[in-house]
Tab-separated table of C-alpha atoms (C1' of nucleotides) in Angstrom:
chain	number	residue	atom	x	y	z
H	562	MET	CA	152.821	11.837	106.237
H	563	GLY	CA	151.995	11.447	109.905
H	564	VAL	CA	149.379	8.894	111.071
H	565	GLN	CA	146.804	8.189	108.442
H	566	GLY	CA	143.321	9.142	109.407
H	567	LEU	CA	144.243	10.544	112.867
H	568	LEU	CA	143.011	14.092	112.187
H	569	PRO	CA	139.494	13.090	111.022
H	570	PHE	CA	139.303	10.524	113.819
H	571	VAL	CA	139.820	13.218	116.363
H	572	SER	CA	138.334	16.219	114.484
H	573	SER	CA	135.516	16.611	116.979
H	574	ALA	CA	138.219	17.866	119.443
H	575	SER	CA	139.311	20.651	117.059
H	576	THR	CA	138.203	24.396	117.315
H	577	GLU	CA	138.373	27.096	114.730
H	578	VAL	CA	140.887	29.840	115.730
H	579	SER	CA	142.251	32.985	114.263
H	580	LEU	CA	145.855	34.255	114.099
H	581	GLU	CA	144.475	37.177	115.897
H	582	ASP	CA	144.153	34.948	119.006
H	583	TYR	CA	147.912	34.694	118.971
H	584	ARG	CA	148.753	38.342	118.498
H	585	GLY	CA	151.819	39.268	120.528
H	586	GLN	CA	152.713	35.590	120.917
H	587	THR	CA	155.096	33.025	119.268
H	588	LEU	CA	154.165	30.240	116.908
H	589	ALA	CA	156.575	27.476	116.119
H	590	CYS	CA	156.225	26.873	112.430
H	591	ASP	CA	156.962	23.744	110.414
H	592	ALA	CA	159.048	25.011	107.582
H	593	SER	CA	159.013	21.735	105.401
H	594	VAL	CA	155.262	21.934	104.429
H	595	TRP	CA	155.695	25.517	103.217
H	596	LEU	CA	158.829	24.746	101.228
H	597	HIS	CA	157.231	21.726	99.702
H	598	ARG	CA	154.180	23.707	98.592
H	599	GLY	CA	156.331	26.474	97.291
H	600	ALA	CA	158.490	24.117	95.335
H	601	ILE	CA	155.587	23.090	93.270
H	602	SER	CA	155.673	26.470	91.568
H	603	CYS	CA	158.945	25.651	90.066
H	604	ALA	CA	158.874	21.782	90.118
H	605	ARG	CA	160.112	21.283	86.536
H	606	GLU	CA	163.134	23.814	87.014
H	607	LEU	CA	164.004	21.943	90.303
H	608	ALA	CA	163.812	18.554	88.558
H	609	GLU	CA	165.976	19.624	85.634
H	610	GLY	CA	168.590	21.069	88.005
H	611	GLU	CA	167.984	24.622	86.712
H	612	PRO	CA	168.372	27.588	89.111
H	613	ALA	CA	165.106	28.613	90.813
H	614	VAL	CA	164.171	30.852	93.692
H	615	GLY	CA	160.303	30.635	93.166
H	616	PHE	CA	160.072	28.263	96.082
H	617	LEU	CA	160.801	31.001	98.469
H	618	ARG	CA	157.604	32.848	97.625
H	619	PHE	CA	155.049	30.681	99.511
H	620	PRO	CA	156.927	30.401	102.800
H	621	LEU	CA	157.696	34.122	102.760
H	622	ARG	CA	154.094	34.857	102.144
H	623	MET	CA	152.913	32.760	105.151
H	624	ILE	CA	155.441	34.403	107.370
H	625	ALA	CA	154.031	37.788	106.170
H	626	LEU	CA	150.679	36.576	107.117
H	627	LEU	CA	151.645	35.799	110.584
H	628	LYS	CA	153.369	39.150	111.044
H	629	ARG	CA	150.289	40.919	109.627
H	630	HIS	CA	148.508	39.511	112.528
H	631	GLY	CA	151.044	40.461	115.204
H	632	VAL	CA	152.346	36.986	115.519
H	633	ARG	CA	155.986	36.198	116.152
H	634	PRO	CA	157.068	33.319	113.805
H	635	LEU	CA	159.628	30.863	114.963
H	636	ILE	CA	160.556	28.826	111.941
H	637	VAL	CA	161.663	25.216	112.548
H	638	PHE	CA	163.606	23.281	109.876
H	639	ASP	CA	164.274	19.594	109.736
H	640	GLY	CA	167.901	18.519	110.431
H	641	GLY	CA	169.507	15.127	109.978
H	642	ALA	CA	167.832	12.149	108.417
H	643	MET	CA	166.468	9.469	110.767
H	644	PRO	CA	168.268	6.093	110.342
H	645	MET	CA	165.160	4.339	111.293
H	646	LYS	CA	163.384	5.806	108.250
H	647	ALA	CA	165.849	4.711	105.753
H	648	ARG	CA	163.463	2.138	104.232
H	649	VAL	CA	160.578	4.837	103.767
H	650	ASP	CA	163.052	7.328	102.504
H	651	ALA	CA	164.336	4.916	99.803
H	652	ALA	CA	160.748	4.038	98.750
H	653	ARG	CA	159.972	7.762	98.411
H	654	ALA	CA	163.093	8.386	96.297
H	655	ALA	CA	162.088	5.525	94.017
H	656	ASP	CA	158.631	7.208	93.665
H	657	ARG	CA	160.273	10.353	92.562
H	658	GLU	CA	162.412	8.743	90.026
H	659	SER	CA	159.463	6.942	88.326
H	660	ALA	CA	157.511	10.328	88.487
H	661	LYS	CA	160.274	12.192	86.754
H	662	ALA	CA	160.309	9.472	83.986
H	663	ARG	CA	156.590	10.203	83.390
H	664	GLY	CA	157.209	13.794	83.321
H	665	GLU	CA	154.910	14.446	86.487
H	666	PHE	CA	157.303	16.968	87.959
H	667	ASN	CA	155.105	17.888	90.684
H	668	LYS	CA	155.638	14.562	92.268
H	669	THR	CA	159.400	14.756	92.051
H	670	VAL	CA	159.677	17.788	94.496
H	671	LYS	CA	162.138	17.233	97.079
H	672	ILE	CA	163.294	19.903	99.578
H	673	THR	CA	167.235	19.963	99.559
H	674	ALA	CA	169.552	21.298	102.108
H	675	ALA	CA	170.541	23.909	99.582
H	676	MET	CA	166.942	25.158	99.173
H	677	THR	CA	166.634	25.251	103.029
H	678	GLN	CA	169.841	27.291	103.084
H	679	GLN	CA	168.377	29.886	100.637
H	680	LEU	CA	165.287	30.328	102.955
H	681	ILE	CA	167.473	30.603	106.063
H	682	GLU	CA	169.499	33.394	104.378
H	683	ARG	CA	166.259	35.303	103.698
H	684	LEU	CA	165.164	34.871	107.298
H	685	ARG	CA	168.528	36.317	108.595
H	686	GLN	CA	168.086	39.288	106.404
H	687	ASP	CA	164.381	39.842	107.479
H	688	GLY	CA	165.098	39.285	111.072
H	689	VAL	CA	162.929	36.212	111.486
H	690	GLU	CA	163.989	33.815	114.020
H	691	PHE	CA	164.604	30.084	113.162
H	692	VAL	CA	166.041	26.755	114.555
H	693	VAL	CA	167.266	23.688	112.878
H	694	ALA	CA	166.074	20.463	114.581
H	695	PRO	CA	168.591	17.862	115.288
H	696	PHE	CA	166.552	15.388	113.223
H	697	GLU	CA	162.948	15.790	112.404
H	698	ALA	CA	161.208	19.149	112.921
H	699	ASP	CA	158.157	17.264	114.548
H	700	SER	CA	159.625	16.658	117.878
H	701	GLN	CA	161.426	19.968	118.034
H	702	LEU	CA	158.107	21.612	117.427
H	703	ALA	CA	156.602	19.743	120.335
H	704	PHE	CA	159.504	20.520	122.522
H	705	LEU	CA	159.246	24.192	121.929
H	706	VAL	CA	155.655	24.284	122.918
H	707	GLN	CA	156.087	21.958	125.879
H	708	HIS	CA	158.749	24.404	127.274
H	709	GLY	CA	156.724	27.506	126.627
H	710	HIS	CA	158.901	28.922	123.848
H	711	ALA	CA	155.998	29.022	121.627
H	712	ALA	CA	152.168	29.200	122.338
H	713	ALA	CA	151.440	26.551	119.796
H	714	ALA	CA	152.969	24.562	116.656
H	715	LEU	CA	151.758	25.535	113.259
H	716	THR	CA	151.927	22.396	110.986
H	717	GLU	CA	150.051	19.839	108.846
H	718	ASP	CA	151.664	16.841	110.601
H	719	SER	CA	149.456	14.674	112.717
H	720	ASP	CA	152.656	13.273	114.461
H	721	LEU	CA	152.668	16.463	116.576
H	722	LEU	CA	149.762	14.919	118.527
H	723	ALA	CA	151.560	11.507	118.747
H	724	TYR	CA	154.465	13.562	120.279
H	725	ARG	CA	151.936	15.010	122.773
H	726	CYS	CA	152.285	18.609	121.702
H	727	PRO	CA	150.089	20.588	123.960
H	728	SER	CA	148.626	22.717	121.154
H	729	VAL	CA	148.671	22.315	117.468
H	730	LEU	CA	147.354	24.592	114.622
H	731	PHE	CA	146.381	22.617	111.402
H	732	LYS	CA	145.191	23.852	107.997
H	733	LEU	CA	146.168	27.505	108.223
H	734	SER	CA	144.159	29.496	105.443
H	735	GLU	CA	145.120	32.732	103.792
H	736	SER	CA	142.368	34.376	105.786
H	737	GLY	CA	144.376	33.581	108.959
H	738	HIS	CA	142.136	30.886	110.382
H	739	ALA	CA	143.167	27.453	111.413
H	740	ARG	CA	141.865	24.300	113.263
H	741	ARG	CA	143.459	23.860	116.781
H	742	ILE	CA	143.812	20.595	118.525
H	743	THR	CA	145.040	20.589	122.165
H	744	PHE	CA	146.446	17.200	123.545
H	745	ALA	CA	144.248	17.887	126.716
H	746	GLY	CA	141.315	18.545	124.496
H	747	LEU	CA	141.409	15.097	123.174
H	748	GLN	CA	139.882	14.028	126.417
H	749	HIS	CA	136.602	15.366	124.970
H	750	ALA	CA	136.975	13.801	121.454
H	751	GLN	CA	133.816	11.856	120.513
H	752	ASP	CA	132.771	9.446	117.765
H	753	SER	CA	129.948	10.002	115.294
H	754	LYS	CA	127.372	8.989	117.916
H	755	GLY	CA	128.683	11.371	120.434
H	756	GLN	CA	130.406	8.871	122.746
H	757	LEU	CA	133.701	9.837	124.189
H	758	LEU	CA	136.650	8.303	122.642
H	759	PHE	CA	139.232	8.320	125.276
H	760	ASP	CA	137.303	8.671	128.573
H	761	GLY	CA	134.280	7.354	130.427
H	762	ALA	CA	134.738	3.570	129.646
H	763	TRP	CA	136.282	2.772	132.932
H	764	GLU	CA	137.759	4.794	135.895
H	765	GLY	CA	140.821	6.803	135.003
H	766	GLU	CA	140.625	5.966	131.253
H	767	TRP	CA	141.833	9.271	130.099
H	768	ALA	CA	145.003	9.165	132.313
H	769	ALA	CA	145.788	5.713	130.554
H	770	TRP	CA	145.514	7.311	127.035
H	771	GLU	CA	147.471	10.286	128.160
H	772	GLY	CA	150.120	8.205	129.640
H	773	GLY	CA	150.837	5.971	126.599
H	774	LEU	CA	147.943	4.387	124.999
H	775	PHE	CA	147.417	7.343	122.663
H	776	VAL	CA	150.911	6.940	121.351
H	777	ALA	CA	150.662	3.262	121.178
H	778	MET	CA	147.351	3.828	118.992
H	779	CYS	CA	149.290	5.955	116.594
H	780	ILE	CA	152.003	3.552	116.195
H	781	MET	CA	149.792	0.503	115.804
H	782	ALA	CA	147.859	2.430	113.116
H	783	GLY	CA	151.084	2.882	111.098
H	784	CYS	CA	154.065	5.110	111.199
H	785	ASP	CA	157.228	5.727	109.131
H	786	TYR	CA	159.508	3.936	111.406
H	787	LEU	CA	157.976	0.528	111.359
H	788	PRO	CA	156.291	-1.937	108.958
H	789	SER	CA	152.579	-1.680	109.725
H	790	VAL	CA	150.171	-4.294	110.496
H	791	PRO	CA	147.916	-4.769	107.370
H	792	GLY	CA	144.296	-4.045	108.025
H	793	VAL	CA	144.886	-2.029	111.112
H	794	GLY	CA	144.024	1.716	111.191
H	795	VAL	CA	143.330	4.156	113.918
H	796	ALA	CA	139.894	2.987	114.563
H	797	THR	CA	140.882	-0.701	114.773
H	798	ALA	CA	143.791	0.300	117.063
H	799	HIS	CA	141.595	2.342	119.304
H	800	LYS	CA	138.951	-0.388	119.576
H	801	ALA	CA	141.658	-2.904	120.611
H	802	LEU	CA	143.302	-0.663	123.203
H	803	ARG	CA	140.050	0.360	124.639
H	804	ALA	CA	139.059	-3.359	124.990
H	805	GLY	CA	142.405	-4.516	126.247
H	806	ARG	CA	143.364	-1.469	128.446
H	807	THR	CA	147.032	-2.429	127.871
H	808	VAL	CA	149.223	-2.617	124.797
H	809	GLU	CA	150.082	-6.376	125.350
H	810	ARG	CA	146.403	-7.416	125.485
H	811	ALA	CA	145.454	-5.110	122.619
H	812	LEU	CA	148.113	-6.700	120.510
H	813	ALA	CA	146.862	-10.206	121.434
H	814	LYS	CA	143.370	-9.102	120.454
H	815	LEU	CA	144.433	-8.235	117.010
H	816	HIS	CA	146.299	-11.423	116.655
H	817	SER	CA	143.292	-13.616	117.560
H	818	LYS	CA	141.157	-11.764	114.840
H	819	ARG	CA	144.011	-11.555	112.195
H	820	SER	CA	144.044	-13.938	109.138
H	821	GLY	CA	146.457	-13.812	106.135
H	822	PRO	CA	150.203	-13.270	106.276
H	823	PRO	CA	151.992	-13.628	109.629
H	824	ALA	CA	152.235	-10.660	111.874
H	825	PRO	CA	155.493	-8.750	111.902
H	826	VAL	CA	156.615	-9.663	115.355
H	827	ALA	CA	159.687	-7.542	115.083
H	828	ALA	CA	157.513	-4.502	114.875
H	829	GLU	CA	155.810	-5.257	118.179
H	830	ALA	CA	159.093	-5.804	119.863
H	831	TYR	CA	160.198	-2.307	118.608
H	832	LEU	CA	156.713	-0.924	119.678
H	833	LEU	CA	157.126	-2.253	123.147
H	834	ARG	CA	160.672	-0.968	123.426
H	835	ALA	CA	159.666	2.369	122.092
H	836	LEU	CA	156.969	2.727	124.700
H	837	GLY	CA	159.351	1.621	127.477
H	838	LEU	CA	157.289	-1.563	128.276
U	826	DC	C1'	127.678	-1.472	108.305
U	827	DG	C1'	132.292	0.328	109.615
U	828	DC	C1'	136.961	0.467	108.157
U	829	DT	C1'	141.220	0.128	105.588
U	830	DA	C1'	143.856	1.014	101.550
U	831	DG	C1'	144.399	2.485	97.064
U	832	DG	C1'	143.364	5.344	92.682
U	833	DG	C1'	142.489	9.746	90.650
U	834	DA	C1'	142.735	14.776	90.711
U	835	DT	C1'	145.289	18.255	92.516
U	836	DA	C1'	148.632	21.453	94.509
U	837	DC	C1'	151.626	26.971	92.990
U	838	DT	C1'	151.171	32.921	90.995
U	839	DC	C1'	148.692	38.266	94.561
N	563	DA	C1'	175.060	14.937	96.810
N	564	DC	C1'	171.254	16.863	99.095
N	565	DT	C1'	164.326	15.653	103.537
N	566	DC	C1'	157.805	13.881	104.730
N	567	DG	C1'	151.698	15.515	100.164
N	568	DT	C1'	146.832	15.374	100.646
N	569	DC	C1'	141.671	15.196	99.872
N	570	DC	C1'	137.774	12.705	98.116
N	571	DC	C1'	135.662	8.730	96.670
N	572	DT	C1'	135.087	3.907	96.689
N	573	DA	C1'	136.215	-1.354	96.010
N	574	DG	C1'	136.327	-4.786	99.068
N	575	DC	C1'	137.368	-6.575	103.340
N	576	DG	C1'	135.811	-8.370	108.018
DNA sequence: CGCTAGGGATACTC
DNA sequence: ACTCGTCCCTAGCG
């Protein structure tokens, strides 16, 4: 899920925070992760089509955790499926089928609209606010924070950074602590040698990353919408973009060093289009 | 030596 | 008929 390896790559820009820091404020919460983890507790029942409500326990406990710290939860649900992700969705469905055949029910877990409806009913009863995103929750979460409807997004999905969400909370623990990464804070992210990743190599470098290079790095490293370039991860994409300073030159650099199967040129066309270039 | 990608173990109850 | 896993470790690549 998300961009593989992105969070470790920028982990130096993360800080430990407590839910207490958000007392009296709103957090936009990604419901899908909570539902997925909750569904593990009744994976077999769900796989066999038996009635089950155990999957509600985990998300409700997380909401209670937020309330205990005086935080106002705004739960965000996924909406419609993205046509561009049809290929990935089909592959995941096939994986679930084979897992079911092997009896590995934990890997067959899929959150259905009916399950989402059950949680929504509980939220209505409990007076917990929620919204259903038009498509994926990711971009809706980023929107809510960007427009001041929430102080931060609470999720496990690194895509929130690709969507330039101003403030994201990852890895919330039962103790109420989490790792926070702000988009502006990425300016100070550094590698293992203490060198800045997105600033200082040339005049106005951070503005370039902020303006589009960071999103390009995420896409080049592999996303759910496009076939990825084999052998290119976050680090390689970062190096190419920093050396080339533009998406076009970075892609050219990757080409010159590549060997093996031909590069998916269609992916590059989509990339440039997605970036408005 | 850094990096990518894949395999294995693992998730959930309060 | 219905919606996304992730961490750790390492082989094997450049």
